[in-house]
Coordinates of N, CA and C in Angstrom, one line a residue:
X45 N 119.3 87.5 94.1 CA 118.8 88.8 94.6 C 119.4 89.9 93.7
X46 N 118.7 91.1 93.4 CA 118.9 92.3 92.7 C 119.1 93.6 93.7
X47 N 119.8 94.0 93.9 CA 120.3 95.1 94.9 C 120.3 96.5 94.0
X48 N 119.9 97.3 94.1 CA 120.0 98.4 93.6 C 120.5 99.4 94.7
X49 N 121.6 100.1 94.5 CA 122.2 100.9 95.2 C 122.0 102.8 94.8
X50 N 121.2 103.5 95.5 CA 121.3 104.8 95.1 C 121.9 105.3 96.0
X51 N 123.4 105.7 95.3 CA 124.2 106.2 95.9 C 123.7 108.0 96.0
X52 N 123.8 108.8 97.1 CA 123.7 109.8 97.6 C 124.3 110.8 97.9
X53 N 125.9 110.4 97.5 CA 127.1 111.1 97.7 C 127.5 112.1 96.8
X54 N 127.1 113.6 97.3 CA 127.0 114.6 96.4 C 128.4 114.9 95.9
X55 N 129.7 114.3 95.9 CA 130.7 114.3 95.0 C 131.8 113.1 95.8
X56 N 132.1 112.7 94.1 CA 132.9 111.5 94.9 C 134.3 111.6 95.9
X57 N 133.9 110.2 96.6 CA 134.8 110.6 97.7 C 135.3 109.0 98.2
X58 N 135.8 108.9 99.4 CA 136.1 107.2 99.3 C 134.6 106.5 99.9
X59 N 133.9 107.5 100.3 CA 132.2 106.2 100.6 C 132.3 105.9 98.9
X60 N 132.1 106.4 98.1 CA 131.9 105.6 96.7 C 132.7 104.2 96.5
X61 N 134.1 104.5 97.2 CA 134.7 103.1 97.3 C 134.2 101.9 98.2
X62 N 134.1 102.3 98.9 CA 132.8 101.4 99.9 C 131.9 100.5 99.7
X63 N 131.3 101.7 98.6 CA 130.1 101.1 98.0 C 130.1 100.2 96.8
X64 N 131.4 100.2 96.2 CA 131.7 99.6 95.1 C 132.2 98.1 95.7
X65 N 133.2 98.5 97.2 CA 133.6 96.9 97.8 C 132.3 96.4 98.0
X66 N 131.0 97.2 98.9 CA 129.9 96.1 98.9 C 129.3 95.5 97.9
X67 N 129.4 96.3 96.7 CA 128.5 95.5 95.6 C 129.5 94.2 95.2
X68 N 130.5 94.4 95.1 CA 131.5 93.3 94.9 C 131.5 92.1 95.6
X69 N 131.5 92.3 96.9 CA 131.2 91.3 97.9 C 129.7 90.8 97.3
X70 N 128.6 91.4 97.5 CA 127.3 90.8 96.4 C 127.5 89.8 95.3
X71 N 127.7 90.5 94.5 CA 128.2 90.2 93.1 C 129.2 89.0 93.4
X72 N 130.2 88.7 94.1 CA 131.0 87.6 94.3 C 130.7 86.5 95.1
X73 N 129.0 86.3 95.8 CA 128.0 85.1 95.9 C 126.5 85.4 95.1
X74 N 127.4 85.8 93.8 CA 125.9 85.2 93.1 C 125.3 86.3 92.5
X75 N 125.4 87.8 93.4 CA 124.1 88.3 93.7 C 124.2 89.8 92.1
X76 N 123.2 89.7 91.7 CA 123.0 91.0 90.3 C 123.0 92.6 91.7
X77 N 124.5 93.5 91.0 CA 124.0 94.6 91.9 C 124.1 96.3 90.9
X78 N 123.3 96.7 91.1 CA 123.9 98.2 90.2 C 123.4 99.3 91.0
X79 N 124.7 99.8 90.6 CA 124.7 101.2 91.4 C 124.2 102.6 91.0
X80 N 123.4 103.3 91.4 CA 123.5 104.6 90.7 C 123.8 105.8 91.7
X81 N 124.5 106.2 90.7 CA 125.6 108.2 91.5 C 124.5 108.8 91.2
X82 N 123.8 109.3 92.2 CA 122.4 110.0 91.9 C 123.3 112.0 90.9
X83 N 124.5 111.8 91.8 CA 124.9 113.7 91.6 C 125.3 113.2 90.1
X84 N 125.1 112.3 89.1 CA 125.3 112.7 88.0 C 124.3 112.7 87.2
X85 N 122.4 112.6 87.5 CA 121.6 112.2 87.2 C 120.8 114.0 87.1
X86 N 119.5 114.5 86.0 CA 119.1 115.6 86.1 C 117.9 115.0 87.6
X87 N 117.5 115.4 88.2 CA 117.0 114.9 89.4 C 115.8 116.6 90.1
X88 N 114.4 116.2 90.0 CA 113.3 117.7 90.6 C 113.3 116.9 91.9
X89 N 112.8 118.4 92.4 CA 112.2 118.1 94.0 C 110.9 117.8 93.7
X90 N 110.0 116.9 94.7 CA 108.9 116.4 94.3 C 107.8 117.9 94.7
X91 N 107.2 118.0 93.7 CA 106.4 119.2 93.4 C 105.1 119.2 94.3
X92 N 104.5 118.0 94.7 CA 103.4 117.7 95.5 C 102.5 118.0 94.9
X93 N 102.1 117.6 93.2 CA 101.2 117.5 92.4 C 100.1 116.4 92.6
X94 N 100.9 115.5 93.1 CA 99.5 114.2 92.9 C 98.8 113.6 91.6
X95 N 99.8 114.2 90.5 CA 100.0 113.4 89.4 C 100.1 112.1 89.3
X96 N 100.8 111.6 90.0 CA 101.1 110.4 90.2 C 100.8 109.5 90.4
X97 N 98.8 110.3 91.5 CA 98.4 109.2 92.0 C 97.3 109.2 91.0
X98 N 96.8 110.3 90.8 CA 95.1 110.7 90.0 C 95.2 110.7 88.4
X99 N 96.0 111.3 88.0 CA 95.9 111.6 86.4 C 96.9 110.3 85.8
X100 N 97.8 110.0 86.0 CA 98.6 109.4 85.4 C 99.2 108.1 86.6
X101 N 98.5 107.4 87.3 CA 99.0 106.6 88.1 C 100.1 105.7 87.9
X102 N 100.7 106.2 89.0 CA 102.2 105.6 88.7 C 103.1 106.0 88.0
X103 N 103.2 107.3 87.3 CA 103.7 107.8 86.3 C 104.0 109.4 87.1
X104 N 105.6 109.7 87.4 CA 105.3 111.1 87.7 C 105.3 112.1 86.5
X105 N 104.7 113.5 87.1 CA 104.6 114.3 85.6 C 105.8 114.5 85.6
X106 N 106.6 114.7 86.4 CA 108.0 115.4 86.4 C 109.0 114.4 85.4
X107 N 109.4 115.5 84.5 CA 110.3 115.1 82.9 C 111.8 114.9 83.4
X108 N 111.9 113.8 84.4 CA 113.4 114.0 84.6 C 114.0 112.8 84.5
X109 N 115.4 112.4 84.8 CA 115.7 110.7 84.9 C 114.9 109.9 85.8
X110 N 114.2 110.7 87.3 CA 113.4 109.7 88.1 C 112.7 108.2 87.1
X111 N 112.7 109.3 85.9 CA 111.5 107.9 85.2 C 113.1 106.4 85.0
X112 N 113.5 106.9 85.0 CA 114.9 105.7 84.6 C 114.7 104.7 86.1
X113 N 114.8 105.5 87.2 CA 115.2 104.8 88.2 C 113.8 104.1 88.8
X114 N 112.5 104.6 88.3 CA 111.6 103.8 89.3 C 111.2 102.6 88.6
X115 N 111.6 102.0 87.2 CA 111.8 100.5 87.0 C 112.6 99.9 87.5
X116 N 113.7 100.4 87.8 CA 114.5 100.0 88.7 C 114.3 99.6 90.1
X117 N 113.4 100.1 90.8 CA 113.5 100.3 92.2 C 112.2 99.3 92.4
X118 N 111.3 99.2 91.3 CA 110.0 98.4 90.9 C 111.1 96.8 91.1
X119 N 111.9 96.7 90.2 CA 112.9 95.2 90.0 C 113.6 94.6 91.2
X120 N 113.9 95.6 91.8 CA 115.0 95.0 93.0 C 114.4 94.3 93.7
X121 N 115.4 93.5 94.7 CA 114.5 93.1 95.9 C 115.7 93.6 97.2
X122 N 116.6 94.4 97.0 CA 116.8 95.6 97.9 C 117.3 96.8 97.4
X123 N 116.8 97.6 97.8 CA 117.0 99.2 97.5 C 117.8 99.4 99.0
X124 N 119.0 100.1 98.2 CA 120.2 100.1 99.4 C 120.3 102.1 99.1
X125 N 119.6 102.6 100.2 CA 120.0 104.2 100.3 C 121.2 104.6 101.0
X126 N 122.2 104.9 100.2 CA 123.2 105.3 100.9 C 123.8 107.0 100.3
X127 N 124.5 107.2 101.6 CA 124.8 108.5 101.6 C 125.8 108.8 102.8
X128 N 127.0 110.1 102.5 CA 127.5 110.5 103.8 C 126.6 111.7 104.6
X129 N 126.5 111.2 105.7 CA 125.6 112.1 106.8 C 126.5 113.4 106.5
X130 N 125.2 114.9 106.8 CA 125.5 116.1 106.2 C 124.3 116.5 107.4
X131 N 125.4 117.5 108.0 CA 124.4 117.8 109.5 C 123.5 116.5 110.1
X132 N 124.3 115.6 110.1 CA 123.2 114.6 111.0 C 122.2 113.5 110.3
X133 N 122.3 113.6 108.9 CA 121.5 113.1 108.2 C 121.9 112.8 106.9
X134 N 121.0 112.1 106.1 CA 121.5 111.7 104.6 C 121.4 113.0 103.8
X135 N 122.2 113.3 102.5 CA 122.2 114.6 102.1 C 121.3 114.8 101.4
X136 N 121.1 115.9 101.0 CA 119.6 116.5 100.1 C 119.7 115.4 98.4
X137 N 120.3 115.6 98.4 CA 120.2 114.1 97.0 C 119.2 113.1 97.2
X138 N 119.7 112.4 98.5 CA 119.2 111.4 99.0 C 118.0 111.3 99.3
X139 N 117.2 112.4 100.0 CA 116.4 112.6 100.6 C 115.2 112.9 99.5
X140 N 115.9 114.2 98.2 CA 115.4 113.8 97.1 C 114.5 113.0 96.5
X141 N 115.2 111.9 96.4 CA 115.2 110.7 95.7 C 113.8 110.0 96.6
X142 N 113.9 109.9 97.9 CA 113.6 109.5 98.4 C 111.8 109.7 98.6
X143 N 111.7 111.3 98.6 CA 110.7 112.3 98.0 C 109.8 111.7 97.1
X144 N 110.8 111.7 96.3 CA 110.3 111.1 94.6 C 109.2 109.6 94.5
X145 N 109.6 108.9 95.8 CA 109.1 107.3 95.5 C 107.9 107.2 95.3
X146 N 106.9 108.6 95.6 CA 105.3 108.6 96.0 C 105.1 107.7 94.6
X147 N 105.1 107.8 93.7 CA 104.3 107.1 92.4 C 104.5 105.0 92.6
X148 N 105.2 105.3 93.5 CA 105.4 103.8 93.6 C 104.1 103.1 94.6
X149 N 103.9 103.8 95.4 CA 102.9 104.1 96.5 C 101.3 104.0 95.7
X150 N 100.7 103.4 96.4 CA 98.8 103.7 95.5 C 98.4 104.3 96.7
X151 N 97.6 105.5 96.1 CA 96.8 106.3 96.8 C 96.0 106.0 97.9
X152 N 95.4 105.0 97.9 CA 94.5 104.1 98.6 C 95.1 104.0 99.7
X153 N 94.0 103.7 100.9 CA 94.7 103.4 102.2 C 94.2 101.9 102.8
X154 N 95.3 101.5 103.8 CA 94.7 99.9 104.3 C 95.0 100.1 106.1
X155 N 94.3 99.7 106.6 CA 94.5 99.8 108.0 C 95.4 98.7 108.6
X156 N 97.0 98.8 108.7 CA 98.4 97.9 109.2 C 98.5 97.8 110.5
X157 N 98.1 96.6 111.1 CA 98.5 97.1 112.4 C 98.4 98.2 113.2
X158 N 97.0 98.4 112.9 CA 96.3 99.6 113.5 C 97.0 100.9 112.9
X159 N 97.7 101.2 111.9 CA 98.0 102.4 111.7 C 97.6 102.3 110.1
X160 N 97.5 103.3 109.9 CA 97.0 103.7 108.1 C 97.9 103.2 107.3
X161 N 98.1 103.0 106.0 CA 99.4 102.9 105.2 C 98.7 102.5 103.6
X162 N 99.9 103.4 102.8 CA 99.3 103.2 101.8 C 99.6 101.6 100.8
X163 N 98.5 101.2 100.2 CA 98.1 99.7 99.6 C 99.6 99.1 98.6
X164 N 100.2 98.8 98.4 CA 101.3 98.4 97.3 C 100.9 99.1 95.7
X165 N 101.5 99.4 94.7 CA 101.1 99.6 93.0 C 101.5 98.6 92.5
X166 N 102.6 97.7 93.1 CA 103.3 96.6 92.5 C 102.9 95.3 93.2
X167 N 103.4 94.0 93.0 CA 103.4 93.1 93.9 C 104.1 92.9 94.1
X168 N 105.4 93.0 93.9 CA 107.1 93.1 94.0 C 107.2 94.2 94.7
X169 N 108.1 93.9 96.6 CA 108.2 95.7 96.9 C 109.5 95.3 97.3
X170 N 110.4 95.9 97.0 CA 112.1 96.0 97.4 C 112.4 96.3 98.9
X171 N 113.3 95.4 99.3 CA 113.4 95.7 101.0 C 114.3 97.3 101.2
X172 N 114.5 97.5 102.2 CA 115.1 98.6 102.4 C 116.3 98.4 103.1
X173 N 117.3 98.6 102.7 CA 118.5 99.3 103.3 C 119.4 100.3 103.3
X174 N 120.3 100.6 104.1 CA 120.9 102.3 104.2 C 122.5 101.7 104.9
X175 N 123.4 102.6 104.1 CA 124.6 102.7 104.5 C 124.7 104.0 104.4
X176 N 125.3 104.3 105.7 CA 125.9 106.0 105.5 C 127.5 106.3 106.1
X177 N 127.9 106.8 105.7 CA 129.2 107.5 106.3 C 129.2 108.3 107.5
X178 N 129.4 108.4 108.8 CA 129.4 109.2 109.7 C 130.5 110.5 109.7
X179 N 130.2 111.5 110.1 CA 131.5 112.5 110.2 C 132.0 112.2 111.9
X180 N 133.4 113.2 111.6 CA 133.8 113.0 113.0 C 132.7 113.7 114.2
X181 N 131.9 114.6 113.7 CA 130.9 115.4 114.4 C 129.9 114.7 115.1
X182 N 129.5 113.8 113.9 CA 128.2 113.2 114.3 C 128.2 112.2 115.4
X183 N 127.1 111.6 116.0 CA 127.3 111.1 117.2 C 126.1 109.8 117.2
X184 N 126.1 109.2 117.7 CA 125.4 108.0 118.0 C 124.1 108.4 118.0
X185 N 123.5 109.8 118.4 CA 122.2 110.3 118.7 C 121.7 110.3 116.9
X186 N 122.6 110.8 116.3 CA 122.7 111.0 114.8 C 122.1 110.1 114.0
X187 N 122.9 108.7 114.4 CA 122.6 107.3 113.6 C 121.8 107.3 114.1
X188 N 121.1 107.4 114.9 CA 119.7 106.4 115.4 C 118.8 107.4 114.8
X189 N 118.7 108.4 114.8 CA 117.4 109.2 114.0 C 117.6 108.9 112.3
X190 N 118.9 108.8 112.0 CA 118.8 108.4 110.7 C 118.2 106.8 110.7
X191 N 118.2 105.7 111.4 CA 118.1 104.8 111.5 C 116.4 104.5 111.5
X192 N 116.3 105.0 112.5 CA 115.2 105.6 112.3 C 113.9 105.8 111.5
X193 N 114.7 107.1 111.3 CA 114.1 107.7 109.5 C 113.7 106.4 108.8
X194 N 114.8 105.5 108.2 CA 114.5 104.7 107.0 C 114.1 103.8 107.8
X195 N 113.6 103.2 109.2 CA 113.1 101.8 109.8 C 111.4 102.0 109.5
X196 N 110.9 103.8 109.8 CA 109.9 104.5 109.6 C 109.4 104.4 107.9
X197 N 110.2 104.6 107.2 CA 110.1 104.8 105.6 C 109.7 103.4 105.1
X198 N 110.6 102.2 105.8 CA 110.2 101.1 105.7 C 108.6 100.4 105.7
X199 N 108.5 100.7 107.1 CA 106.9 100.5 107.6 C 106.1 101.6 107.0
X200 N 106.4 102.3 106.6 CA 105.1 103.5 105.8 C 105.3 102.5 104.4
X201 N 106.5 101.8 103.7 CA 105.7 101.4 102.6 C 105.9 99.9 102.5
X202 N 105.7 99.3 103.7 CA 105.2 98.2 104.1 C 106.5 96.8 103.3
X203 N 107.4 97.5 103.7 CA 108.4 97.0 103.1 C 109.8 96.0 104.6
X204 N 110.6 95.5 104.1 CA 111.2 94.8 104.7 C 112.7 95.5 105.2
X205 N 113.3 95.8 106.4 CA 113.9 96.7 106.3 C 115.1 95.4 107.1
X206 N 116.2 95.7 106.0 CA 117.3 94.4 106.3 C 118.6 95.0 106.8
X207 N 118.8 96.2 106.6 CA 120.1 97.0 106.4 C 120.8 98.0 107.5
X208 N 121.5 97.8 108.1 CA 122.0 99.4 108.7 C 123.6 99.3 108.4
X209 N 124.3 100.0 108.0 CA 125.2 99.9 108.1 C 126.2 101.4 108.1
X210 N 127.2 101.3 108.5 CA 128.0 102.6 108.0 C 129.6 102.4 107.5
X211 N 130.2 103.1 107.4 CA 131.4 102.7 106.1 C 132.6 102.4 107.4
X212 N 132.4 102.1 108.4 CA 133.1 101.4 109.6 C 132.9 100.1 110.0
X213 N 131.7 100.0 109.3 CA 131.2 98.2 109.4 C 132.0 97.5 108.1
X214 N 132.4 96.5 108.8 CA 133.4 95.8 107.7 C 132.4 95.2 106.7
X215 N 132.8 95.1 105.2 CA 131.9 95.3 104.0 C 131.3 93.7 104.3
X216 N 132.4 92.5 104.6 CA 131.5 91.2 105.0 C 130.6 90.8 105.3
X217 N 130.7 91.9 106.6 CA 129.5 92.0 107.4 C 128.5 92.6 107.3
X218 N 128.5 93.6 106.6 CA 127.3 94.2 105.8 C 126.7 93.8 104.5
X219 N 127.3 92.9 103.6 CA 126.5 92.3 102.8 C 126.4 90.9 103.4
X220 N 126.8 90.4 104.5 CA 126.4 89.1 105.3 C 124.6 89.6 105.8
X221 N 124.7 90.8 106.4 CA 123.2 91.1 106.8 C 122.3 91.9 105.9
X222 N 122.7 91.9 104.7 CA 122.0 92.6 103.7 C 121.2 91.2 103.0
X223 N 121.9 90.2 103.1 CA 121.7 88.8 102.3 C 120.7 87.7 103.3
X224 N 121.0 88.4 104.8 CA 120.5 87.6 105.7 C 118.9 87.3 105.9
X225 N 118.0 88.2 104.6 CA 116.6 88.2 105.3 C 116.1 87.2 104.3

């Protein structure tokens, strides 16, 4: 398995250590993992051009690193979103990023399970998982809408969603269920 980790952590802090013991635990049965610190990357908000889909398919116009990461995210077979919750949620990096995936997406629509959803670009789709950091603030109402969020992001891109975790879950156990699907 290939894990790609976009880390979310708009300045390092110990979730980056976290995230370094998961990929280790990976990496020490077998598994290829690489991480990326999105806060050191040049990184646009998604413009809502639709370049992506009509002029240049699969290709965004936007001239930034995104182009680095979406062969990446094309290769994996989990895309691990992680980030510390910032008011209740994953932080603007993350969410960014997340923005950004439309070129992965084909314009086209297919009827899933009685709901719309857009067709695959690839044949290879990376499952989805999320680790986040909770603050002392946030509250169980918190995780579940983030949980949520990415179980939703999952099923909009018809992807496999294997992951929840947060930096309280012992790392074993979270690359035990990241490995489990």
């Amino acid at each position: 398995m290939h894990c790609l980790i976009l880390n979310g952590n708009p300045k390092p802090s110990g979730f980056d250590d976290y995230l370094a013991r998961f990929g280790r635990a990976l990496e020490r049965q077998g598994h290829a993992v690489e991480r990326i610190d999105l806060r050191d990357l040049n990184l646009s908000y998604c413009a809502g051009c639709w370049t992506c889909w009509w002029k240049t398919p699969g290709l965004c116009a936007l001239k930034d690193d995104m182009a680095d990461i979406y062969p990446k995210m094309v290769k994996a077979d989990l895309v691990l979103w992680s980030s510390p919750l910032v008011l209740g949620t994953v932080s603007a990096l993350l969410k960014k990023v997340q923005d950004r995936f439309v070129p992965i997406a084909h314009p086209y629509i297919e009827l899933v399970d009685g709901e719309c959803h857009h067709r695959h670009r690839y044949q290879h789709n990376a499952d989805v998982g999320v680790i986040v950091e909770p603050t002392a603030e946030d509250t169980d109402a918190d995780l579940a809408i983030t949980l949520e969020l990415f179980q939703r992001f999952s099923r909009n891109t018809r992807t496999r969603f294997r992951l929840f975790a947060t930096t309280t879950t012992p790392i074993e156990e979270a690359a035990r269920e990241a490995l489990a699907a």
